[in-house]
mmCIF file of C-alpha atoms in Angstrom:
data_model
loop_
_atom_site.group_PDB
_atom_site.id
_atom_site.type_symbol
_atom_site.label_atom_id
_atom_site.label_comp_id
_atom_site.label_asym_id
_atom_site.label_seq_id
_atom_site.Cartn_x
_atom_site.Cartn_y
_atom_site.Cartn_z
ATOM 1 C CA MET A 3 0.000 0.000 0.000
ATOM 2 C CA SER A 4 1.582 3.257 -1.195
ATOM 3 C CA LEU A 5 1.839 5.880 1.571
ATOM 4 C CA HIS A 6 3.017 9.473 1.253
ATOM 5 C CA ARG A 7 4.181 11.152 4.455
ATOM 6 C CA LEU A 8 4.080 14.904 5.008
ATOM 7 C CA ALA A 9 5.180 16.926 8.035
ATOM 8 C CA THR A 10 5.269 20.547 9.122
ATOM 9 C CA ARG A 11 8.702 22.117 9.382
ATOM 10 C CA ASP A 12 8.557 21.939 13.183
ATOM 11 C CA GLY A 13 7.380 18.324 13.118
ATOM 12 C CA ARG A 14 4.290 18.967 15.250
ATOM 13 C CA VAL A 15 1.816 17.769 12.588
ATOM 14 C CA ARG A 16 2.353 14.690 10.420
ATOM 15 C CA VAL A 17 0.008 13.407 7.720
ATOM 16 C CA GLU A 18 -0.069 10.078 5.883
ATOM 17 C CA VAL A 19 -1.870 9.862 2.538
ATOM 18 C CA CYS A 20 -2.711 6.515 0.977
ATOM 19 C CA ALA A 21 -2.853 6.592 -2.832
ATOM 20 C CA TYR A 22 -5.608 3.974 -2.850
ATOM 21 C CA GLY A 23 -8.846 5.916 -2.675
ATOM 22 C CA LEU A 24 -6.829 9.105 -2.065
ATOM 23 C CA THR A 25 -7.249 8.282 1.632
ATOM 24 C CA ILE A 26 -6.135 10.647 4.384
ATOM 25 C CA HIS A 27 -4.969 7.822 6.628
ATOM 26 C CA ARG A 28 -3.408 9.600 9.576
ATOM 27 C CA ILE A 29 -3.121 13.105 11.049
ATOM 28 C CA GLU A 30 -0.802 13.002 14.051
ATOM 29 C CA VAL A 31 -0.314 15.986 16.338
ATOM 30 C CA GLN A 32 2.441 16.522 18.910
ATOM 31 C CA ARG A 33 1.416 18.513 21.959
ATOM 32 C CA GLU A 34 2.966 18.669 25.430
ATOM 33 C CA GLN A 35 5.136 15.604 24.728
ATOM 34 C CA ARG A 36 2.095 13.538 23.704
ATOM 35 C CA THR A 37 1.041 12.269 20.292
ATOM 36 C CA PHE A 38 -2.587 12.327 19.150
ATOM 37 C CA ASP A 39 -4.095 10.975 15.949
ATOM 38 C CA VAL A 40 -7.178 13.069 15.213
ATOM 39 C CA LEU A 41 -8.490 10.698 12.499
ATOM 40 C CA ALA A 42 -10.514 7.579 13.245
ATOM 41 C CA GLY A 43 -9.855 4.492 11.163
ATOM 42 C CA PRO A 44 -7.720 1.361 10.977
ATOM 43 C CA GLU A 45 -4.090 1.305 12.099
ATOM 44 C CA ASP A 46 -2.936 -0.567 8.991
ATOM 45 C CA ALA A 47 -3.397 1.433 5.777
ATOM 46 C CA ALA A 48 -3.867 -1.818 3.826
ATOM 47 C CA ASP A 49 -7.161 -2.318 5.676
ATOM 48 C CA HIS A 50 -8.725 0.489 3.633
ATOM 49 C CA LYS A 51 -8.681 -1.975 0.734
ATOM 50 C CA THR A 52 -8.787 -5.410 2.352
ATOM 51 C CA LEU A 53 -11.695 -4.651 4.721
ATOM 52 C CA GLY A 54 -13.926 -3.238 1.971
ATOM 53 C CA ARG A 55 -15.547 0.167 1.531
ATOM 54 C CA ARG A 56 -15.761 1.502 5.084
ATOM 55 C CA PHE A 57 -14.970 5.113 4.136
ATOM 56 C CA TYR A 58 -12.473 6.157 6.800
ATOM 57 C CA GLY A 59 -10.683 9.007 5.060
ATOM 58 C CA GLN A 60 -11.349 8.234 1.376
ATOM 59 C CA VAL A 61 -12.424 10.595 -1.372
ATOM 60 C CA VAL A 62 -15.988 10.249 -2.679
ATOM 61 C CA GLY A 63 -16.522 11.010 -6.357
ATOM 62 C CA ARG A 64 -17.746 11.710 -8.881
ATOM 63 C CA TYR A 65 -20.800 12.745 -6.859
ATOM 64 C CA ALA A 66 -21.090 12.641 -3.094
ATOM 65 C CA ASN A 67 -23.457 10.614 -0.981
ATOM 66 C CA ARG A 68 -26.940 9.255 -1.733
ATOM 67 C CA LEU A 69 -28.499 9.757 -5.142
ATOM 68 C CA PRO A 70 -31.594 8.106 -6.597
ATOM 69 C CA ALA A 71 -30.568 5.093 -8.676
ATOM 70 C CA GLY A 72 -31.969 4.811 -12.191
ATOM 71 C CA THR A 73 -31.976 6.636 -15.505
ATOM 72 C CA TRP A 74 -32.162 10.420 -15.529
ATOM 73 C CA ALA A 75 -32.378 12.919 -18.369
ATOM 74 C CA CYS A 76 -29.464 15.347 -18.596
ATOM 75 C CA ARG A 77 -28.064 17.970 -20.917
ATOM 76 C CA ASP A 78 -26.524 15.626 -23.498
ATOM 77 C CA GLY A 79 -28.704 12.547 -23.088
ATOM 78 C CA THR A 80 -29.235 10.384 -20.023
ATOM 79 C CA LEU A 81 -27.425 9.393 -16.835
ATOM 80 C CA GLN A 82 -27.497 5.817 -15.610
ATOM 81 C CA LEU A 83 -26.874 5.710 -11.849
ATOM 82 C CA ALA A 84 -26.308 2.138 -10.714
ATOM 83 C CA GLU A 85 -27.778 0.871 -7.452
ATOM 84 C CA TRP A 86 -25.442 0.329 -4.497
ATOM 85 C CA GLY A 87 -25.876 0.875 -0.762
ATOM 86 C CA GLY A 88 -29.613 0.161 -0.526
ATOM 87 C CA ALA A 89 -32.765 -0.245 -2.560
ATOM 88 C CA GLY A 90 -33.161 2.577 -5.058
ATOM 89 C CA ILE A 91 -29.919 4.271 -3.947
ATOM 90 C CA SER A 92 -26.689 5.020 -5.754
ATOM 91 C CA HIS A 93 -24.417 5.664 -2.772
ATOM 92 C CA HIS A 94 -20.891 7.127 -2.878
ATOM 93 C CA GLY A 95 -20.459 6.626 -6.624
ATOM 94 C CA GLY A 96 -22.293 3.323 -6.905
ATOM 95 C CA PRO A 97 -20.863 -0.201 -7.007
ATOM 96 C CA PRO A 98 -17.102 -0.821 -7.073
ATOM 97 C CA PRO A 99 -15.445 -2.021 -10.297
ATOM 98 C CA SER A 100 -16.430 -5.595 -11.077
ATOM 99 C CA ARG A 101 -13.026 -6.472 -12.548
ATOM 100 C CA ALA A 102 -9.541 -5.431 -11.531
ATOM 101 C CA GLU A 103 -8.753 -4.321 -15.085
ATOM 102 C CA GLN A 104 -11.952 -2.259 -15.451
ATOM 103 C CA ALA A 105 -11.321 1.402 -16.127
ATOM 104 C CA GLY A 106 -13.015 3.919 -13.876
ATOM 105 C CA GLY A 107 -15.187 3.204 -10.884
ATOM 106 C CA PRO A 108 -15.922 5.168 -7.718
ATOM 107 C CA TRP A 109 -12.898 7.266 -6.879
ATOM 108 C CA ASP A 110 -12.445 5.594 -3.480
ATOM 109 C CA CYS A 111 -11.845 2.283 -5.321
ATOM 110 C CA VAL A 112 -8.939 3.356 -7.534
ATOM 111 C CA THR A 113 -5.268 4.021 -6.877
ATOM 112 C CA TRP A 114 -4.412 7.640 -7.601
ATOM 113 C CA ALA A 115 -1.092 8.374 -9.293
ATOM 114 C CA HIS A 116 1.448 10.570 -7.558
ATOM 115 C CA LEU A 117 1.936 13.711 -9.649
ATOM 116 C CA PRO A 118 5.312 15.460 -9.290
ATOM 117 C CA ARG A 119 4.345 18.210 -11.768
ATOM 118 C CA PRO A 120 0.643 19.097 -11.469
ATOM 119 C CA SER A 121 -1.021 20.977 -14.313
ATOM 120 C CA MET A 122 -3.816 22.568 -12.277
ATOM 121 C CA TYR A 123 -1.689 24.070 -9.479
ATOM 122 C CA THR A 124 1.114 26.571 -9.866
ATOM 123 C CA GLN A 125 4.476 26.041 -8.243
ATOM 124 C CA ALA A 126 3.705 28.975 -5.938
ATOM 125 C CA GLU A 127 0.473 27.282 -4.782
ATOM 126 C CA CYS A 128 2.472 24.181 -3.848
ATOM 127 C CA ASP A 129 5.330 26.107 -2.235
ATOM 128 C CA VAL A 130 3.139 27.837 0.385
ATOM 129 C CA TRP A 131 3.102 24.494 2.243
ATOM 130 C CA ASP A 132 5.957 23.122 4.332
ATOM 131 C CA ALA A 133 5.319 19.824 2.573
ATOM 132 C CA SER A 134 2.793 18.837 -0.079
ATOM 133 C CA ALA A 135 1.912 16.042 -2.480
ATOM 134 C CA CYS A 136 -0.231 16.051 -5.610
ATOM 135 C CA PHE A 137 -2.168 13.144 -7.094
ATOM 136 C CA VAL A 138 -4.135 12.623 -10.297
ATOM 137 C CA HIS A 139 -6.964 10.412 -11.504
ATOM 138 C CA GLU A 140 -8.267 10.187 -15.078
ATOM 139 C CA SER A 141 -11.966 9.348 -14.910
ATOM 140 C CA PRO A 142 -13.137 8.021 -18.308
ATOM 141 C CA ALA A 143 -16.347 9.053 -20.056
ATOM 142 C CA GLY A 144 -19.207 6.906 -18.766
ATOM 143 C CA ASP A 145 -17.530 6.394 -15.385
ATOM 144 C CA GLN A 146 -20.305 5.723 -12.819
ATOM 145 C CA GLY A 147 -22.826 6.564 -15.558
ATOM 146 C CA TYR A 148 -21.680 10.180 -16.045
ATOM 147 C CA PRO A 149 -20.694 11.857 -19.317
ATOM 148 C CA GLY A 150 -17.299 13.358 -20.046
ATOM 149 C CA ARG A 151 -13.708 12.325 -19.453
ATOM 150 C CA VAL A 152 -12.638 14.155 -16.296
ATOM 151 C CA ARG A 153 -9.129 14.774 -15.052
ATOM 152 C CA VAL A 154 -8.974 15.501 -11.339
ATOM 153 C CA GLU A 155 -5.890 16.593 -9.420
ATOM 154 C CA ALA A 156 -5.641 16.584 -5.636
ATOM 155 C CA LEU A 157 -3.281 18.630 -3.485
ATOM 156 C CA VAL A 158 -2.582 17.718 0.143
ATOM 157 C CA GLY A 159 -0.453 20.189 2.069
ATOM 158 C CA VAL A 160 0.690 20.831 5.641
ATOM 159 C CA ARG A 161 2.386 23.795 7.282
ATOM 160 C CA ALA A 162 3.252 25.031 10.747
ATOM 161 C CA GLY A 163 0.728 27.398 12.218
ATOM 162 C CA VAL A 164 1.221 30.972 13.324
ATOM 163 C CA SER A 165 -1.358 30.805 16.102
ATOM 164 C CA SER A 166 -2.143 27.087 15.788
ATOM 165 C CA LEU A 167 -0.228 23.832 16.117
ATOM 166 C CA GLY A 168 -0.423 23.352 12.355
ATOM 167 C CA GLN A 169 -2.602 23.382 9.284
ATOM 168 C CA VAL A 170 -3.779 20.615 6.920
ATOM 169 C CA HIS A 171 -5.157 21.426 3.452
ATOM 170 C CA VAL A 172 -6.966 19.111 1.007
ATOM 171 C CA GLU A 173 -8.010 20.422 -2.404
ATOM 172 C CA TYR A 174 -9.512 18.970 -5.569
ATOM 173 C CA ARG A 175 -9.496 20.611 -8.998
ATOM 174 C CA ALA A 176 -11.008 19.045 -12.102
ATOM 175 C CA ARG A 177 -11.817 19.753 -15.726
ATOM 176 C CA ILE A 178 -13.461 18.004 -18.660
ATOM 177 C CA GLU A 179 -10.930 16.586 -21.115
ATOM 178 C CA ASP A 180 -13.131 15.603 -24.085
ATOM 179 C CA GLU A 181 -15.979 17.016 -26.180
ATOM 180 C CA ALA A 182 -18.640 16.665 -23.460
ATOM 181 C CA SER A 183 -20.313 19.988 -22.728
ATOM 182 C CA ALA A 184 -20.909 19.346 -19.004
ATOM 183 C CA THR A 185 -21.015 16.691 -16.300
ATOM 184 C CA PRO A 186 -22.272 16.645 -12.684
ATOM 185 C CA LEU A 187 -19.446 16.818 -10.137
ATOM 186 C CA ASN A 188 -19.553 17.116 -6.342
ATOM 187 C CA VAL A 189 -16.542 15.679 -4.503
ATOM 188 C CA THR A 190 -15.985 15.205 -0.771
ATOM 189 C CA GLN A 191 -13.471 13.719 1.670
ATOM 190 C CA HIS A 192 -15.117 11.086 3.841
ATOM 191 C CA TRP A 193 -12.960 11.565 6.939
ATOM 192 C CA GLY A 194 -13.975 11.024 10.551
ATOM 193 C CA PHE A 195 -12.443 12.754 13.554
ATOM 194 C CA TYR A 196 -11.834 11.583 17.113
ATOM 195 C CA LEU A 197 -10.649 14.059 19.767
ATOM 196 C CA GLY A 198 -11.356 11.983 22.849
ATOM 197 C CA THR A 199 -9.575 10.067 25.581
ATOM 198 C CA SER A 200 -12.329 7.639 26.586
ATOM 199 C CA GLU A 201 -12.397 3.844 26.649
ATOM 200 C CA PRO A 202 -14.081 2.630 24.554
ATOM 201 C CA ALA A 203 -13.494 5.505 22.171
ATOM 202 C CA THR A 204 -16.550 7.740 21.770
ATOM 203 C CA VAL A 205 -17.210 11.272 20.543
ATOM 204 C CA ASP A 206 -20.163 11.736 22.875
ATOM 205 C CA GLY A 207 -19.494 15.034 24.613
ATOM 206 C CA HIS A 208 -17.510 16.482 21.693
ATOM 207 C CA THR A 209 -18.551 20.043 20.890
ATOM 208 C CA LEU A 210 -19.377 21.163 17.336
ATOM 209 C CA ARG A 211 -20.028 24.781 16.368
ATOM 210 C CA LEU A 212 -21.039 26.041 12.930
ATOM 211 C CA HIS A 213 -20.027 29.683 12.564
ATOM 212 C CA CYS A 214 -23.038 31.007 10.681
ATOM 213 C CA ASP A 215 -26.218 32.833 11.636
ATOM 214 C CA THR A 216 -28.667 30.067 10.756
ATOM 215 C CA VAL A 217 -28.413 26.502 9.544
ATOM 216 C CA HIS A 218 -30.841 24.225 7.707
ATOM 217 C CA ARG A 219 -30.667 20.539 6.919
ATOM 218 C CA LEU A 220 -31.756 18.632 3.852
ATOM 219 C CA VAL A 221 -35.103 16.856 3.989
ATOM 220 C CA LEU A 222 -34.713 13.211 2.931
ATOM 221 C CA ASP A 223 -37.120 10.648 1.574
ATOM 222 C CA GLU A 224 -37.492 7.129 3.003
ATOM 223 C CA ARG A 225 -34.318 6.040 1.156
ATOM 224 C CA GLY A 226 -32.227 8.876 2.577
ATOM 225 C CA VAL A 227 -32.205 10.727 -0.768
ATOM 226 C CA PRO A 228 -32.713 14.537 -0.714
ATOM 227 C CA THR A 229 -36.183 15.654 -1.766
ATOM 228 C CA GLY A 230 -35.074 19.198 -2.614
ATOM 229 C CA ALA A 231 -36.606 20.708 0.533
ATOM 230 C CA VAL A 232 -34.743 21.987 3.600
ATOM 231 C CA GLU A 233 -35.833 22.493 7.196
ATOM 232 C CA ALA A 234 -34.609 24.973 9.778
ATOM 233 C CA CYS A 235 -32.576 23.597 12.675
ATOM 234 C CA ALA A 236 -33.326 26.404 15.139
ATOM 235 C CA GLY A 237 -34.816 25.060 18.352
ATOM 236 C CA THR A 238 -33.700 21.477 17.671
ATOM 237 C CA PRO A 239 -30.757 19.413 18.998
ATOM 238 C CA TYR A 240 -29.218 19.880 15.530
ATOM 239 C CA ASP A 241 -28.768 23.645 15.707
ATOM 240 C CA TRP A 242 -24.979 23.670 15.645
ATOM 241 C CA THR A 243 -24.864 27.483 15.524
ATOM 242 C CA GLN A 244 -25.388 27.467 19.287
ATOM 243 C CA PRO A 245 -22.322 27.534 21.580
ATOM 244 C CA ASP A 246 -21.447 24.396 23.543
ATOM 245 C CA GLN A 247 -23.736 22.163 21.474
ATOM 246 C CA ARG A 248 -22.514 18.664 22.258
ATOM 247 C CA ILE A 249 -22.863 15.277 20.618
ATOM 248 C CA ARG A 250 -25.273 13.233 22.700
ATOM 249 C CA PRO A 251 -25.351 9.456 23.214
ATOM 250 C CA ASP A 252 -29.156 9.389 22.802
ATOM 251 C CA ALA A 253 -29.243 11.097 19.375
ATOM 252 C CA ASP A 254 -28.640 9.932 15.804
ATOM 253 C CA TYR A 255 -26.480 12.000 13.474
ATOM 254 C CA ASP A 256 -26.611 11.555 9.709
ATOM 255 C CA HIS A 257 -27.643 14.911 8.237
ATOM 256 C CA PHE A 258 -26.497 17.361 5.593
ATOM 257 C CA TYR A 259 -26.402 20.994 6.759
ATOM 258 C CA VAL A 260 -26.496 24.111 4.576
ATOM 259 C CA TRP A 261 -25.965 27.768 5.462
ATOM 260 C CA GLY A 262 -26.225 29.464 2.090
ATOM 261 C CA ALA A 263 -23.704 30.299 -0.577
ATOM 262 C CA LYS A 264 -23.025 33.929 0.423
ATOM 263 C CA ARG A 265 -20.259 33.724 3.011
ATOM 264 C CA ASP A 266 -16.521 34.382 3.183
ATOM 265 C CA ALA A 267 -14.725 31.129 2.371
ATOM 266 C CA ASN A 268 -11.656 32.378 4.278
ATOM 267 C CA ALA A 269 -13.605 32.701 7.526
ATOM 268 C CA PRO A 270 -13.931 29.666 9.830
ATOM 269 C CA ILE A 271 -17.127 27.710 9.226
ATOM 270 C CA ALA A 272 -16.829 25.060 11.947
ATOM 271 C CA THR A 273 -14.971 24.157 15.136
ATOM 272 C CA LEU A 274 -14.862 20.639 16.586
ATOM 273 C CA SER A 275 -13.343 20.036 20.022
ATOM 274 C CA GLY A 276 -13.014 17.116 22.411
ATOM 275 C CA SER A 277 -11.434 16.021 25.665
ATOM 276 C CA ASN A 278 -7.876 15.509 24.341
ATOM 277 C CA GLY A 279 -7.098 19.240 24.453
ATOM 278 C CA LEU A 280 -7.332 19.830 20.703
ATOM 279 C CA ALA A 281 -9.771 21.705 18.506
ATOM 280 C CA LEU A 282 -10.137 21.515 14.709
ATOM 281 C CA VAL A 283 -11.116 24.732 12.934
ATOM 282 C CA PHE A 284 -12.338 24.324 9.342
ATOM 283 C CA ARG A 285 -12.429 26.718 6.385
ATOM 284 C CA THR A 286 -13.895 25.703 3.021
ATOM 285 C CA ASN A 287 -15.318 27.053 -0.214
ATOM 286 C CA GLN A 288 -18.103 24.458 -0.071
ATOM 287 C CA THR A 289 -21.703 25.287 0.840
ATOM 288 C CA GLY A 290 -22.629 22.430 3.142
ATOM 289 C CA VAL A 291 -21.421 19.544 5.258
ATOM 290 C CA GLN A 292 -22.593 16.004 5.894
ATOM 291 C CA MET A 293 -22.229 15.253 9.595
ATOM 292 C CA TYR A 294 -22.293 11.545 10.372
ATOM 293 C CA VAL A 295 -21.634 9.745 13.650
ATOM 294 C CA PRO A 296 -21.564 5.931 13.291
ATOM 295 C CA PRO A 297 -24.255 4.355 15.488
ATOM 296 C CA GLY A 298 -22.300 1.142 16.065
ATOM 297 C CA PRO A 299 -18.765 -0.021 16.837
ATOM 298 C CA THR A 300 -16.216 -1.157 14.266
ATOM 299 C CA GLY A 301 -13.348 -3.614 14.469
ATOM 300 C CA ALA A 302 -10.027 -2.146 13.358
ATOM 301 C CA HIS A 303 -8.865 0.980 15.205
ATOM 302 C CA LYS A 304 -5.804 3.192 15.525
ATOM 303 C CA ALA A 305 -3.144 2.080 17.979
ATOM 304 C CA LEU A 306 -3.346 5.489 19.680
ATOM 305 C CA HIS A 307 -7.099 5.033 20.242
ATOM 306 C CA ALA A 308 -9.040 2.710 22.479
ATOM 307 C CA ALA A 309 -11.370 0.194 20.830
ATOM 308 C CA TYR A 310 -14.155 1.924 18.910
ATOM 309 C CA GLY A 311 -17.604 1.774 20.408
ATOM 310 C CA PRO A 312 -20.815 3.392 19.156
ATOM 311 C CA HIS A 313 -20.379 7.078 18.223
ATOM 312 C CA HIS A 314 -16.608 6.704 17.773
ATOM 313 C CA ALA A 315 -16.053 9.426 15.149
ATOM 314 C CA VAL A 316 -17.496 12.660 13.786
ATOM 315 C CA PHE A 317 -17.457 12.600 9.996
ATOM 316 C CA LEU A 318 -17.492 16.076 8.453
ATOM 317 C CA GLU A 319 -17.800 15.776 4.672
ATOM 318 C CA TRP A 320 -17.682 19.168 2.927
ATOM 319 C CA SER A 321 -19.442 19.548 -0.421
ATOM 320 C CA ALA A 322 -22.398 21.105 -2.192
ATOM 321 C CA PRO A 323 -25.813 19.699 -1.200
ATOM 322 C CA HIS A 324 -26.359 16.146 -2.400
ATOM 323 C CA ALA A 325 -28.403 15.664 -5.571
ATOM 324 C CA THR A 326 -28.344 19.374 -6.428
ATOM 325 C CA PHE A 327 -28.102 18.583 -10.148
ATOM 326 C CA LEU A 328 -31.375 16.614 -9.847
ATOM 327 C CA ARG A 329 -33.113 18.936 -7.366
ATOM 328 C CA PRO A 330 -33.258 22.515 -8.761
ATOM 329 C CA ALA A 331 -34.640 23.843 -5.448
ATOM 330 C CA LEU A 332 -31.225 23.193 -3.866
ATOM 331 C CA GLN A 333 -29.301 25.345 -6.348
ATOM 332 C CA ALA A 334 -29.802 28.519 -4.308
ATOM 333 C CA TRP A 335 -28.227 26.793 -1.294
ATOM 334 C CA ALA A 336 -25.403 25.338 -3.397
ATOM 335 C CA GLY A 337 -24.619 28.568 -5.226
ATOM 336 C CA GLY A 338 -24.978 26.763 -8.567
ATOM 337 C CA ASP A 339 -26.225 23.587 -10.209
ATOM 338 C CA THR A 340 -23.073 21.431 -9.598
ATOM 339 C CA TRP A 341 -22.540 20.843 -13.324
ATOM 340 C CA LEU A 342 -18.906 21.169 -14.387
ATOM 341 C CA ARG A 343 -18.892 22.768 -17.835
ATOM 342 C CA GLU A 344 -16.389 22.433 -20.626
ATOM 343 C CA GLY A 345 -13.633 25.019 -20.263
ATOM 344 C CA HIS A 346 -14.287 25.561 -16.551
ATOM 345 C CA MET A 347 -12.353 24.375 -13.510
ATOM 346 C CA TYR A 348 -13.949 22.628 -10.533
ATOM 347 C CA GLN A 349 -12.445 23.520 -7.156
ATOM 348 C CA ASN A 350 -13.171 22.095 -3.719
ATOM 349 C CA TYR A 351 -10.922 22.799 -0.758
ATOM 350 C CA VAL A 352 -10.962 22.466 2.993
ATOM 351 C CA THR A 353 -8.289 23.827 5.322
ATOM 352 C CA MET A 354 -8.102 22.611 8.903
ATOM 353 C CA ASP A 355 -6.250 24.428 11.684
ATOM 354 C CA ILE A 356 -5.324 22.308 14.699
ATOM 355 C CA GLU A 357 -5.432 24.371 17.865
ATOM 356 C CA PRO A 358 -4.932 23.771 21.593
ATOM 357 C CA HIS A 359 -8.217 23.780 23.468
ATOM 358 C CA HIS A 360 -9.331 23.471 27.086
ATOM 359 C CA HIS A 361 -12.428 21.305 26.889
ATOM 360 C CA GLN A 362 -15.030 21.762 29.627
ATOM 361 C CA PRO A 363 -16.719 18.511 30.733
ATOM 362 C CA ALA A 364 -20.464 18.348 30.109
#
């Protein structure tokens, strides 16, 4: 399993990237002579492939999360979204490739090539990081039922912080490489965070804050597919704009939140903190986030973590609202229709500052 290791110049933050599935495998932080890994997942990077599609740190593409399976009219013909992940659902790009030699497939199921000389990032954009690595995937026309040959390049960078312990940056840029006029595209990183010290490991009691005035969540049908409607979160346990809103053991968390497209992408949008004395502060140009907390335990776990019980990670998956290209009512929340057009560049980035934090027990 190919691993790429990056570290800040002061060595306080170290990142491991697995080329298979463009997986962010490990984010280790040194603080007060202790080492913390803020990512949940298996200790052995090979488990990302051998244990199947468990989505601990992988990319999701071409189009994130749950879509309605079936045939859908589009600009240049039809889309055929194959069923995977439940009845009537095309989840996380649909089924994996059926043969090892098959071209394409969900982007978490392919090995991305290391790219020493990226074409979509300037040298200056790479040099702002203490260490960085670029990767590329060529997604053929018809991949996952979508039109257009798409080239996507990923940049992962780390640097020492000025007022933080360090910064981690993940960015995707993509363009159409053939005669297709447009294709739907909505990428996300399916990474889950653990900032606790409990045994078994649980994120119950972690604090999440969304730094926006109001927040809504997508309304889903019985399959978990967006209907196109949204509902306000004010006055509910899911209003993450409120200070000290904690993850509770008696609640379920699997919702996509939107705050509107008109906000400063350089301003923090979310802060997650736990009992290990660290906080993660996120900035992104995306217009929503899927927050998911697994309801049950899982087997493999990091050596620095206790065994994973229920609620062992907070997944924060930044993207445009799911199914926006099929649900026009969501375009105002997404700031567009999530179609990548010929001659245009897709860009999705998230930057995470790792900061010291004094967590107050609930």
